[in-house]
PDB file of C-alpha atoms in Angstrom:
ATOM      1  CA  MET I   1     -23.333 107.304 133.828  1.00  0.00           C
ATOM      2  CA  ASP I   2     -24.072 107.139 137.855  1.00  0.00           C
ATOM      3  CA  TRP I   3     -27.768 108.307 137.925  1.00  0.00           C
ATOM      4  CA  LYS I   4     -28.183 108.527 141.678  1.00  0.00           C
ATOM      5  CA  ILE I   5     -25.290 110.689 142.346  1.00  0.00           C
ATOM      6  CA  ALA I   6     -26.652 112.791 138.758  1.00  0.00           C
ATOM      7  CA  LEU I   7     -30.085 113.172 139.827  1.00  0.00           C
ATOM      8  CA  LYS I   8     -28.387 114.414 143.545  1.00  0.00           C
ATOM      9  CA  VAL I   9     -26.421 117.195 142.116  1.00  0.00           C
ATOM     10  CA  GLY I  10     -28.455 118.423 138.922  1.00  0.00           C
ATOM     11  CA  GLY I  11     -32.151 116.992 139.839  1.00  0.00           C
ATOM     12  CA  PRO I  12     -34.897 116.732 137.244  1.00  0.00           C
ATOM     13  CA  SER I  13     -32.603 118.580 134.620  1.00  0.00           C
ATOM     14  CA  VAL I  14     -30.329 116.041 134.189  1.00  0.00           C
ATOM     15  CA  ILE I  15     -32.904 113.556 132.640  1.00  0.00           C
ATOM     16  CA  ALA I  16     -33.927 116.527 130.681  1.00  0.00           C
ATOM     17  CA  ALA I  17     -30.574 117.115 129.457  1.00  0.00           C
ATOM     18  CA  TRP I  18     -29.790 113.517 128.532  1.00  0.00           C
ATOM     19  CA  LEU I  19     -33.492 113.057 126.785  1.00  0.00           C
ATOM     20  CA  PHE I  20     -32.608 115.962 124.846  1.00  0.00           C
ATOM     21  CA  HIS I  21     -28.960 114.837 123.509  1.00  0.00           C
ATOM     22  CA  SER I  22     -30.286 111.369 123.242  1.00  0.00           C
ATOM     23  CA  LEU I  23     -32.988 112.345 120.614  1.00  0.00           C
ATOM     24  CA  ILE I  24     -30.721 114.935 118.972  1.00  0.00           C
ATOM     25  CA  SER I  25     -28.049 112.413 118.680  1.00  0.00           C
ATOM     26  CA  SER I  26     -30.145 109.602 116.915  1.00  0.00           C
ATOM     27  CA  PHE I  27     -31.966 112.309 114.823  1.00  0.00           C
ATOM     28  CA  LEU I  28     -28.681 113.198 113.343  1.00  0.00           C
ATOM     29  CA  GLU I  29     -27.524 109.652 112.983  1.00  0.00           C
ATOM     30  CA  THR I  30     -30.734 108.224 111.344  1.00  0.00           C
ATOM     31  CA  SER I  31     -31.780 111.631 109.276  1.00  0.00           C
ATOM     32  CA  GLU I  32     -30.486 111.319 105.250  1.00  0.00           C
ATOM     33  CA  ILE I  33     -31.197 114.743 105.110  1.00  0.00           C
ATOM     34  CA  PHE I  34     -27.892 115.827 107.402  1.00  0.00           C
ATOM     35  CA  LYS I  35     -25.907 113.219 105.524  1.00  0.00           C
ATOM     36  CA  SER I  36     -26.069 114.505 102.184  1.00  0.00           C
ATOM     37  CA  ASN I  37     -26.212 118.652 102.667  1.00  0.00           C
ATOM     38  CA  LEU I  38     -23.854 120.773 103.445  1.00  0.00           C
ATOM     39  CA  LEU I  39     -25.682 123.800 104.319  1.00  0.00           C
ATOM     40  CA  LEU I  40     -27.729 122.047 106.676  1.00  0.00           C
ATOM     41  CA  ASN I  41     -24.655 120.908 108.655  1.00  0.00           C
ATOM     42  CA  ILE I  42     -23.148 124.466 108.970  1.00  0.00           C
ATOM     43  CA  LEU I  43     -26.764 125.627 109.802  1.00  0.00           C
ATOM     44  CA  LEU I  44     -26.422 123.242 112.198  1.00  0.00           C
ATOM     45  CA  LEU I  45     -23.106 124.280 113.837  1.00  0.00           C
ATOM     46  CA  ALA I  46     -23.848 127.692 113.446  1.00  0.00           C
ATOM     47  CA  ALA I  47     -27.113 127.511 115.548  1.00  0.00           C
ATOM     48  CA  ILE I  48     -25.346 125.327 118.192  1.00  0.00           C
ATOM     49  CA  LEU I  49     -22.662 127.943 118.192  1.00  0.00           C
ATOM     50  CA  VAL I  50     -25.174 130.626 118.834  1.00  0.00           C
ATOM     51  CA  PHE I  51     -26.995 128.907 121.549  1.00  0.00           C
ATOM     52  CA  CYS I  52     -23.934 128.577 123.451  1.00  0.00           C
ATOM     53  CA  LEU I  53     -22.474 132.243 123.112  1.00  0.00           C
ATOM     54  CA  PHE I  54     -26.422 133.502 124.313  1.00  0.00           C
ATOM     55  CA  MET I  55     -26.221 130.927 126.989  1.00  0.00           C
ATOM     56  CA  GLY I  56     -22.847 132.611 128.138  1.00  0.00           C
ATOM     57  CA  TYR I  57     -23.644 135.686 127.919  1.00  0.00           C
ATOM     58  CA  ILE I  58     -26.950 135.198 130.218  1.00  0.00           C
ATOM     59  CA  LEU I  59     -24.202 133.580 132.912  1.00  0.00           C
ATOM     60  CA  VAL I  60     -22.082 136.309 132.563  1.00  0.00           C
ATOM     61  CA  ARG I  61     -24.539 138.719 132.548  1.00  0.00           C
ATOM     62  CA  ASN I  62     -26.483 137.604 135.788  1.00  0.00           C
ATOM     63  CA  LYS I  63     -23.010 137.205 137.767  1.00  0.00           C
ATOM     64  CA  PRO I  64     -23.347 138.889 140.868  1.00  0.00           C
ATOM     65  CA  PRO I  65     -21.363 142.407 141.364  1.00  0.00           C
ATOM     66  CA  ALA I  66     -18.001 142.253 143.094  1.00  0.00           C
ATOM     67  CA  PRO I  67     -18.152 144.005 146.572  1.00  0.00           C
ATOM     68  CA  SER I  68     -17.600 147.641 146.707  1.00  0.00           C
ATOM     69  CA  GLU I  69     -15.318 147.163 149.949  1.00  0.00           C
ATOM     70  CA  PRO I  70     -13.579 144.089 151.789  1.00  0.00           C
ATOM     71  CA  HIS I  71     -15.530 142.325 153.852  1.00  0.00           C
ATOM     72  CA  LYS I  72     -14.663 143.314 157.545  1.00  0.00           C
ATOM     73  CA  LYS I  73     -14.455 140.482 160.015  1.00  0.00           C
ATOM     74  CA  ASN I  74     -16.913 139.790 162.831  1.00  0.00           C
ATOM     75  CA  GLU I  75     -14.807 140.887 166.182  1.00  0.00           C
ATOM     76  CA  VAL I  76     -15.176 141.670 169.597  1.00  0.00           C
ATOM     77  CA  THR I  77     -12.854 144.016 170.873  1.00  0.00           C
ATOM     78  CA  ASP I  78     -12.140 146.411 173.837  1.00  0.00           C
ATOM     79  CA  ASN I  79     -15.111 145.827 175.335  1.00  0.00           C
ATOM     80  CA  GLU I  80     -15.542 145.720 179.532  1.00  0.00           C
ATOM     81  CA  VAL I  81     -18.090 142.980 180.959  1.00  0.00           C
ATOM     82  CA  THR I  82     -17.985 143.457 184.567  1.00  0.00           C
ATOM     83  CA  ASP I  83     -20.590 142.860 187.723  1.00  0.00           C
ATOM     84  CA  ASN I  84     -23.130 141.063 186.026  1.00  0.00           C
ATOM     85  CA  GLU I  85     -25.272 138.427 187.524  1.00  0.00           C
ATOM     86  CA  VAL I  86     -25.969 135.484 185.009  1.00  0.00           C
ATOM     87  CA  GLY I  87     -28.430 132.928 185.830  1.00  0.00           C
ATOM     88  CA  LYS I  88     -27.530 130.314 183.361  1.00  0.00           C
ATOM     89  CA  ASN I  89     -24.633 130.312 181.277  1.00  0.00           C
ATOM     90  CA  LEU I  90     -22.722 133.752 179.285  1.00  0.00           C
ATOM     91  CA  LYS I  91     -21.733 133.383 175.953  1.00  0.00           C
ATOM     92  CA  LEU I  92     -19.098 136.015 174.600  1.00  0.00           C
ATOM     93  CA  GLY I  93     -18.437 136.492 171.230  1.00  0.00           C
ATOM     94  CA  GLU I  94     -20.347 133.373 170.029  1.00  0.00           C
ATOM     95  CA  THR I  95     -20.126 134.444 166.178  1.00  0.00           C
ATOM     96  CA  ALA I  96     -17.136 135.950 166.259  1.00  0.00           C
ATOM     97  CA  SER I  97     -14.028 135.453 164.662  1.00  0.00           C
ATOM     98  CA  VAL I  98     -11.312 137.610 166.561  1.00  0.00           C
ATOM     99  CA  ILE I  99     -11.664 138.324 170.308  1.00  0.00           C
ATOM    100  CA  THR I 100      -9.179 140.816 171.501  1.00  0.00           C
ATOM    101  CA  LYS I 101      -8.744 142.925 174.453  1.00  0.00           C
ATOM    102  CA  ASN I 102     -11.897 142.371 176.670  1.00  0.00           C
ATOM    103  CA  LYS I 103     -11.649 142.419 180.092  1.00  0.00           C
ATOM    104  CA  ILE I 104     -14.107 140.258 182.020  1.00  0.00           C
ATOM    105  CA  LYS I 105     -14.405 140.410 185.799  1.00  0.00           C
ATOM    106  CA  ARG I 106     -16.162 140.451 188.934  1.00  0.00           C
ATOM    107  CA  ASN I 107     -19.077 138.561 187.306  1.00  0.00           C
ATOM    108  CA  LYS I 108     -21.468 136.450 189.177  1.00  0.00           C
ATOM    109  CA  ILE I 109     -22.324 133.073 186.611  1.00  0.00           C
ATOM    110  CA  ASP I 110     -24.490 129.929 187.999  1.00  0.00           C
ATOM    111  CA  GLY I 111     -23.578 128.026 184.716  1.00  0.00           C
ATOM    112  CA  ASP I 112     -20.862 128.051 182.028  1.00  0.00           C
ATOM    113  CA  LEU I 113     -18.871 130.705 180.958  1.00  0.00           C
ATOM    114  CA  ASP I 114     -18.229 130.531 177.012  1.00  0.00           C
ATOM    115  CA  ILE I 115     -15.751 132.906 175.765  1.00  0.00           C
ATOM    116  CA  GLY I 116     -15.383 132.698 171.534  1.00  0.00           C
TER     117      GLY I 116
END
């Protein structure tokens, strides 16, 4: 495992998960009680299954709800920009994704005119 990438992606929880995994693995390998008792092995597997189902339930329950109406595009449409005096730059539709049917005329701009 590349620890630099793992720590960037998961943070300290990566170390906690690795430590938990290594401690449980070493305990199960060295413990004689789990090697000889079938009931304890079945209970351990059942506990792991219940834990996984519980974590899955929490993840599904905390899922954000689906949007009720579709996301509207940021549009600049059917506007008139006329007879303005701008001392610096004029920026129109800076964050817009769609710019259509706009009339821009007779403006005095000392800087740049940026559309879109």
